[in-house]
Amino acid sequence: MATHGGENEPQTSARRQNRPGGDPATRGRTTIADGVVEKIAGMAARDAVGVYAMGSGISRTIGAMRDRVPGGTKAVTRGVKAEVGEVQTALDLEIVVEYGYPIGDVSRAVRENVIAAVERMTSLEVVEVNIAVSDVHLPDDDEDQEPEQPRIQ
């Protein structure tokens, strides 16, 4: 006499629960590269009000040239350095603040954005976000960046 279900079902589900290795979510290891955390942090930092740019003057100049190359991509990680461990990460950011914005408020907003984004997307604990303000962007700085006229004609 064949039975359908009945006694076999509890044994089948019991075998699944007692499977070697336990819960599939705990099998294996996930590693996150420094560059991944740097990209997330760079995007989050740029979203803060009062941030004009990321990186030092030299890295911004080199990045601007790279951005103009056809097919080139914007360097999202410019001004961001991450150290990633197994469960924690620490970040160093270099920013340029727009003139008129309180640097303390901008730094606080950057720190909050970066911590929230990195922890949400990676599940890593952000232990510190160090921010170096390397410059203040003045409104008339944009006018100075016009192409120079040749001195000799």
XYZ file of N, CA and C in Angstrom:
459
model
N 0.835 -1.160 0.000
C 0.000 0.000 0.000
C 0.896 1.245 0.000
N 0.672 2.136 -0.935
C 1.486 3.342 -1.036
C 0.835 4.473 -0.279
N 1.665 5.253 0.374
C 1.147 6.435 1.071
C 1.661 7.662 0.336
N 0.872 8.675 0.286
C 1.260 9.937 -0.364
C 1.433 10.983 0.722
N 2.650 11.342 0.994
C 2.907 12.329 2.035
C 3.025 11.655 3.369
N 2.098 11.912 4.261
C 2.002 11.286 5.573
C 3.323 11.211 6.298
N 3.828 10.001 6.471
C 5.012 9.756 7.276
C 6.293 10.276 6.628
N 6.356 10.330 5.314
C 7.583 10.760 4.645
C 7.853 12.262 4.760
N 6.839 13.073 4.830
C 7.040 14.520 4.862
C 7.839 14.994 6.067
N 7.515 14.567 7.302
C 8.325 15.029 8.426
C 9.777 14.594 8.306
N 10.039 13.415 7.768
C 11.416 12.958 7.629
C 12.168 13.809 6.610
N 11.499 14.177 5.518
C 12.132 14.991 4.490
C 12.501 16.365 5.046
N 11.573 17.009 5.730
C 11.878 18.328 6.283
C 12.901 18.219 7.399
N 12.902 17.113 8.155
C 13.905 16.920 9.195
C 15.285 16.760 8.566
N 15.353 16.063 7.429
C 16.639 15.909 6.746
C 17.166 17.258 6.269
N 16.300 18.127 5.782
C 16.722 19.462 5.320
C 17.296 20.269 6.474
N 16.668 20.209 7.626
C 17.128 20.992 8.771
C 18.433 20.451 9.326
N 18.676 19.162 9.226
C 19.887 18.566 9.768
C 20.984 18.410 8.721
N 20.832 19.071 7.609
C 21.797 19.000 6.523
C 23.156 19.512 7.018
N 24.245 18.867 6.610
C 25.569 19.367 7.006
C 25.783 20.780 6.466
N 26.372 21.617 7.265
C 26.666 22.976 6.827
C 25.707 24.006 7.359
N 24.544 23.615 7.822
C 23.596 24.564 8.392
C 22.938 25.445 7.355
N 22.555 26.612 7.786
C 21.846 27.589 6.965
C 22.700 27.995 5.759
N 22.146 27.949 4.537
C 22.927 28.323 3.342
C 23.508 29.733 3.414
N 22.844 30.637 4.118
C 23.340 32.012 4.204
C 24.661 32.102 4.964
N 24.999 31.092 5.754
C 26.237 31.124 6.532
C 27.364 30.327 5.889
N 27.121 29.763 4.739
C 28.155 28.976 4.057
C 28.979 29.891 3.163
N 30.246 29.924 3.388
C 31.119 30.747 2.560
C 31.383 32.104 3.176
N 32.154 32.890 2.463
C 32.596 34.187 2.960
C 32.447 35.229 1.864
N 32.067 36.414 2.234
C 31.972 37.518 1.283
C 33.064 38.526 1.624
N 33.848 38.917 0.629
C 34.850 39.961 0.836
C 34.476 41.154 -0.030
N 34.751 42.322 0.481
C 34.434 43.560 -0.230
C 35.734 44.320 -0.447
N 36.029 44.631 -1.686
C 37.268 45.327 -2.043
C 37.239 46.775 -1.561
N 38.424 47.310 -1.289
C 38.541 48.703 -0.871
C 37.872 49.634 -1.885
N 38.066 49.341 -3.176
C 37.511 50.191 -4.231
C 36.002 50.264 -4.222
N 35.349 49.188 -3.811
C 33.886 49.181 -3.730
C 33.431 50.166 -2.662
N 34.055 50.102 -1.494
C 33.706 51.015 -0.398
C 34.054 52.448 -0.793
N 35.161 52.650 -1.495
C 35.556 53.992 -1.934
C 34.530 54.599 -2.886
N 34.004 53.785 -3.809
C 32.983 54.290 -4.733
C 31.706 54.685 -3.995
N 31.271 53.835 -3.091
C 30.049 54.126 -2.324
C 30.245 55.404 -1.523
N 31.380 55.519 -0.841
C 31.663 56.698 -0.020
C 31.782 57.958 -0.880
N 32.420 57.841 -2.047
C 32.573 59.000 -2.935
C 31.241 59.528 -3.423
N 30.353 58.619 -3.806
C 29.020 59.038 -4.258
C 28.239 59.685 -3.113
N 28.308 59.093 -1.935
C 27.565 59.618 -0.782
C 28.106 60.978 -0.347
N 29.420 61.154 -0.394
C 30.022 62.431 0.002
C 29.620 63.551 -0.951
N 29.591 63.263 -2.241
C 29.223 64.274 -3.236
C 27.766 64.714 -3.104
N 26.932 63.870 -2.492
C 25.521 64.210 -2.313
C 25.287 65.221 -1.188
N 26.278 65.458 -0.351
C 26.107 66.392 0.764
C 26.115 67.831 0.244
N 25.203 68.625 0.756
C 25.112 70.031 0.360
C 26.359 70.769 0.829
N 26.962 71.537 -0.074
C 28.142 72.323 0.251
C 29.445 71.702 -0.213
N 29.391 70.464 -0.711
C 30.596 69.827 -1.245
C 30.723 70.252 -2.705
N 31.827 70.932 -3.032
C 32.043 71.365 -4.406
C 32.754 70.271 -5.202
N 33.766 69.643 -4.591
C 34.553 68.626 -5.286
C 35.238 67.738 -4.256
N 35.837 66.675 -4.767
C 36.584 65.743 -3.925
C 38.031 65.716 -4.389
N 38.957 65.592 -3.442
C 40.374 65.460 -3.768
C 41.125 66.763 -3.676
N 42.456 66.666 -3.810
C 43.316 67.838 -3.772
C 43.320 68.524 -5.128
N 43.931 69.675 -5.202
C 43.997 70.419 -6.454
C 44.640 69.634 -7.576
N 45.730 68.929 -7.280
C 46.435 68.164 -8.306
C 45.573 67.005 -8.798
N 44.964 66.271 -7.869
C 44.148 65.129 -8.307
C 42.918 65.590 -9.071
N 42.391 66.772 -8.731
C 41.238 67.303 -9.471
C 41.654 67.707 -10.879
N 42.839 68.290 -11.022
C 43.328 68.696 -12.336
C 43.546 67.477 -13.224
N 44.209 66.473 -12.686
C 44.436 65.242 -13.451
C 43.103 64.580 -13.777
N 42.200 64.557 -12.812
C 40.876 63.964 -13.028
C 40.087 64.706 -14.086
N 40.201 66.047 -14.117
C 39.486 66.839 -15.120
C 39.993 66.506 -16.520
N 41.293 66.306 -16.645
C 41.848 65.931 -17.951
C 41.349 64.540 -18.345
N 41.316 63.619 -17.383
C 40.844 62.259 -17.645
C 39.363 62.275 -18.025
N 38.574 63.157 -17.403
C 37.148 63.241 -17.694
C 36.888 63.714 -19.126
N 37.808 64.505 -19.689
C 37.621 65.041 -21.038
C 37.954 64.030 -22.130
N 38.677 62.984 -21.780
C 39.050 61.966 -22.760
C 37.788 61.206 -23.167
N 37.551 61.069 -24.482
C 36.360 60.327 -24.916
C 36.353 58.910 -24.344
N 35.226 58.531 -23.802
C 35.097 57.209 -23.203
C 35.577 57.159 -21.768
N 36.175 58.241 -21.295
C 36.644 58.281 -19.908
C 35.476 58.415 -18.955
N 35.651 57.921 -17.746
C 34.589 58.007 -16.753
C 35.040 58.904 -15.612
N 34.074 59.522 -14.968
C 34.368 60.393 -13.840
C 34.940 59.562 -12.698
N 36.019 60.040 -12.113
C 36.677 59.310 -11.039
C 35.884 59.486 -9.743
N 35.013 58.550 -9.471
C 34.152 58.613 -8.288
C 34.963 58.471 -7.012
N 36.084 57.779 -7.098
C 36.881 57.526 -5.899
C 37.896 58.623 -5.606
N 37.957 59.650 -6.438
C 38.905 60.740 -6.215
C 38.663 61.344 -4.832
N 39.716 61.449 -4.035
C 39.610 62.041 -2.705
C 39.110 61.085 -1.638
N 39.043 59.791 -1.947
C 38.536 58.806 -0.982
C 39.541 57.677 -0.842
N 39.862 57.336 0.391
C 40.728 56.187 0.685
C 40.043 55.360 1.757
N 39.895 54.057 1.499
C 39.236 53.157 2.444
C 40.184 52.051 2.864
N 40.072 51.666 4.120
C 40.739 50.467 4.633
C 39.623 49.541 5.067
N 39.533 48.386 4.414
C 38.424 47.462 4.667
C 38.947 46.201 5.333
N 38.323 45.853 6.463
C 38.611 44.597 7.147
C 37.479 43.624 6.908
N 37.411 42.589 7.728
C 36.359 41.583 7.567
C 34.991 42.111 7.958
N 34.931 42.930 9.012
C 33.629 43.423 9.486
C 33.593 44.930 9.689
N 34.721 45.606 9.511
C 34.785 47.051 9.732
C 35.527 47.741 8.595
N 35.295 49.053 8.498
C 36.024 49.862 7.530
C 36.278 51.245 8.119
N 37.349 51.875 7.657
C 37.692 53.245 8.042
C 37.953 54.015 6.749
N 37.546 55.281 6.742
C 37.652 56.072 5.519
C 38.342 57.400 5.767
N 39.116 57.839 4.780
C 39.718 59.170 4.754
C 39.196 59.863 3.503
N 38.632 61.058 3.691
C 38.083 61.820 2.568
C 38.775 63.172 2.490
N 38.974 63.640 1.277
C 39.492 64.977 1.049
C 38.463 65.721 0.210
N 37.955 66.838 0.753
C 36.880 67.548 0.077
C 37.227 69.015 -0.145
N 36.519 69.613 -1.092
C 36.545 71.055 -1.327
C 35.141 71.547 -1.009
N 35.059 72.534 -0.127
C 33.771 73.068 0.318
C 33.433 74.314 -0.487
N 32.171 74.428 -0.854
C 31.678 75.613 -1.559
C 31.700 76.800 -0.589
N 32.200 77.950 -1.053
C 32.274 79.139 -0.206
C 30.888 79.502 0.335
N 30.842 79.847 1.606
C 29.598 80.277 2.243
C 28.943 79.203 3.088
N 29.330 77.951 2.888
C 28.759 76.861 3.680
C 29.638 76.625 4.907
N 29.032 76.487 6.079
C 29.830 76.205 7.289
C 30.539 74.859 7.163
N 31.849 74.878 7.296
C 32.650 73.668 7.100
C 32.248 72.573 8.083
N 31.966 72.928 9.315
C 31.542 71.934 10.304
C 30.247 71.249 9.902
N 29.285 72.026 9.388
C 28.009 71.447 8.948
C 28.192 70.548 7.727
N 29.026 70.992 6.793
C 29.280 70.192 5.592
C 29.972 68.882 5.983
N 30.959 68.968 6.858
C 31.674 67.771 7.303
C 30.733 66.800 8.003
N 29.860 67.313 8.826
C 28.889 66.472 9.539
C 27.958 65.771 8.545
N 27.479 66.525 7.556
C 26.579 65.947 6.545
C 27.301 64.881 5.712
N 28.542 65.151 5.343
C 29.327 64.173 4.581
C 29.490 62.903 5.404
N 29.887 63.072 6.657
C 30.107 61.920 7.535
C 28.830 61.079 7.675
N 27.698 61.741 7.899
C 26.416 61.034 8.046
C 26.043 60.295 6.762
N 26.176 60.963 5.610
C 25.850 60.329 4.318
C 26.726 59.113 4.057
N 28.020 59.270 4.294
C 28.965 58.197 4.002
C 28.712 56.995 4.910
N 28.562 57.238 6.200
C 28.331 56.137 7.137
C 27.041 55.405 6.782
N 25.975 56.142 6.538
C 24.688 55.514 6.222
C 24.781 54.677 4.943
N 25.388 55.227 3.896
C 25.463 54.520 2.610
C 26.352 53.280 2.697
N 27.523 53.423 3.294
C 28.456 52.295 3.362
C 27.889 51.176 4.234
N 27.347 51.531 5.389
C 26.807 50.487 6.270
C 25.591 49.807 5.655
N 24.738 50.580 4.978
C 23.546 50.006 4.357
C 23.906 49.076 3.210
N 24.860 49.468 2.387
C 25.172 48.698 1.183
C 26.144 47.542 1.413
N 26.980 47.641 2.455
C 28.010 46.616 2.647
C 27.838 45.799 3.921
N 27.055 46.276 4.863
C 26.909 45.664 6.189
C 28.204 45.726 6.998
N 29.178 46.513 6.548
C 30.393 46.738 7.326
C 30.124 47.837 8.347
N 30.783 47.757 9.490
C 30.685 48.833 10.480
C 31.718 49.897 10.116
N 31.278 51.136 9.968
C 32.196 52.236 9.686
C 32.693 52.753 11.033
N 33.987 52.545 11.310
C 34.529 52.928 12.610
C 34.977 54.383 12.647
N 35.360 54.937 11.486
C 35.711 56.360 11.452
C 35.684 56.885 10.023
N 35.354 58.165 9.929
C 35.405 58.884 8.659
C 36.172 60.169 8.932
N 37.418 60.204 8.483
C 38.263 61.386 8.658
C 38.112 62.261 7.428
N 37.884 63.554 7.660
C 37.661 64.477 6.553
C 38.712 65.575 6.591
N 39.402 65.765 5.472
C 40.355 66.853 5.303
C 39.765 67.821 4.284
N 39.585 69.068 4.698
C 39.097 70.097 3.780
C 40.332 70.732 3.159
N 40.540 70.488 1.866
C 41.763 70.942 1.204
C 41.618 72.302 0.535
N 40.368 72.768 0.367
C 40.180 74.040 -0.326
C 38.753 74.524 -0.125
N 38.550 75.801 -0.412
C 37.221 76.400 -0.455
C 37.044 76.941 -1.863
N 35.961 76.528 -2.517
C 35.705 76.987 -3.875
C 35.020 78.341 -3.820
N 35.652 79.358 -4.411
C 35.096 80.706 -4.465
C 34.290 80.868 -5.746
N 33.231 81.668 -5.718
C 32.404 81.849 -6.923
C 33.197 82.322 -8.135
N 34.201 83.167 -7.933
C 34.965 83.666 -9.079
C 36.042 82.686 -9.541
N 36.215 81.550 -8.876
C 37.176 80.531 -9.320
C 36.797 79.954 -10.674
N 35.497 79.881 -10.971
C 35.055 79.337 -12.251
C 35.480 80.234 -13.405
N 35.500 81.549 -13.174
C 35.898 82.482 -14.225
C 37.371 82.333 -14.562
N 38.177 81.984 -13.540
C 39.616 81.834 -13.756
C 39.951 80.613 -14.590
N 39.033 79.703 -14.766
C 39.329 78.469 -15.467
C 39.031 78.546 -16.962
N 38.791 79.748 -17.478
C 38.590 79.915 -18.911
C 39.914 79.666 -19.625
N 39.865 79.241 -20.872
C 41.112 78.988 -21.604
C 41.971 80.251 -21.663
N 43.259 80.064 -21.449
C 44.175 81.203 -21.492
C 44.405 81.638 -22.929
N 44.560 82.942 -23.117
C 44.898 83.480 -24.430
C 46.410 83.321 -24.637
N 46.809 82.958 -25.817
C 48.264 82.834 -26.046
C 48.941 84.187 -25.861
N 50.113 84.168 -25.279
C 50.834 85.411 -25.048
C 51.407 85.960 -26.332
N 51.748 85.069 -27.258
C 52.342 85.515 -28.518
C 51.350 85.260 -29.638
N 51.155 86.280 -30.469
C 50.230 86.106 -31.598
C 50.949 86.282 -32.901
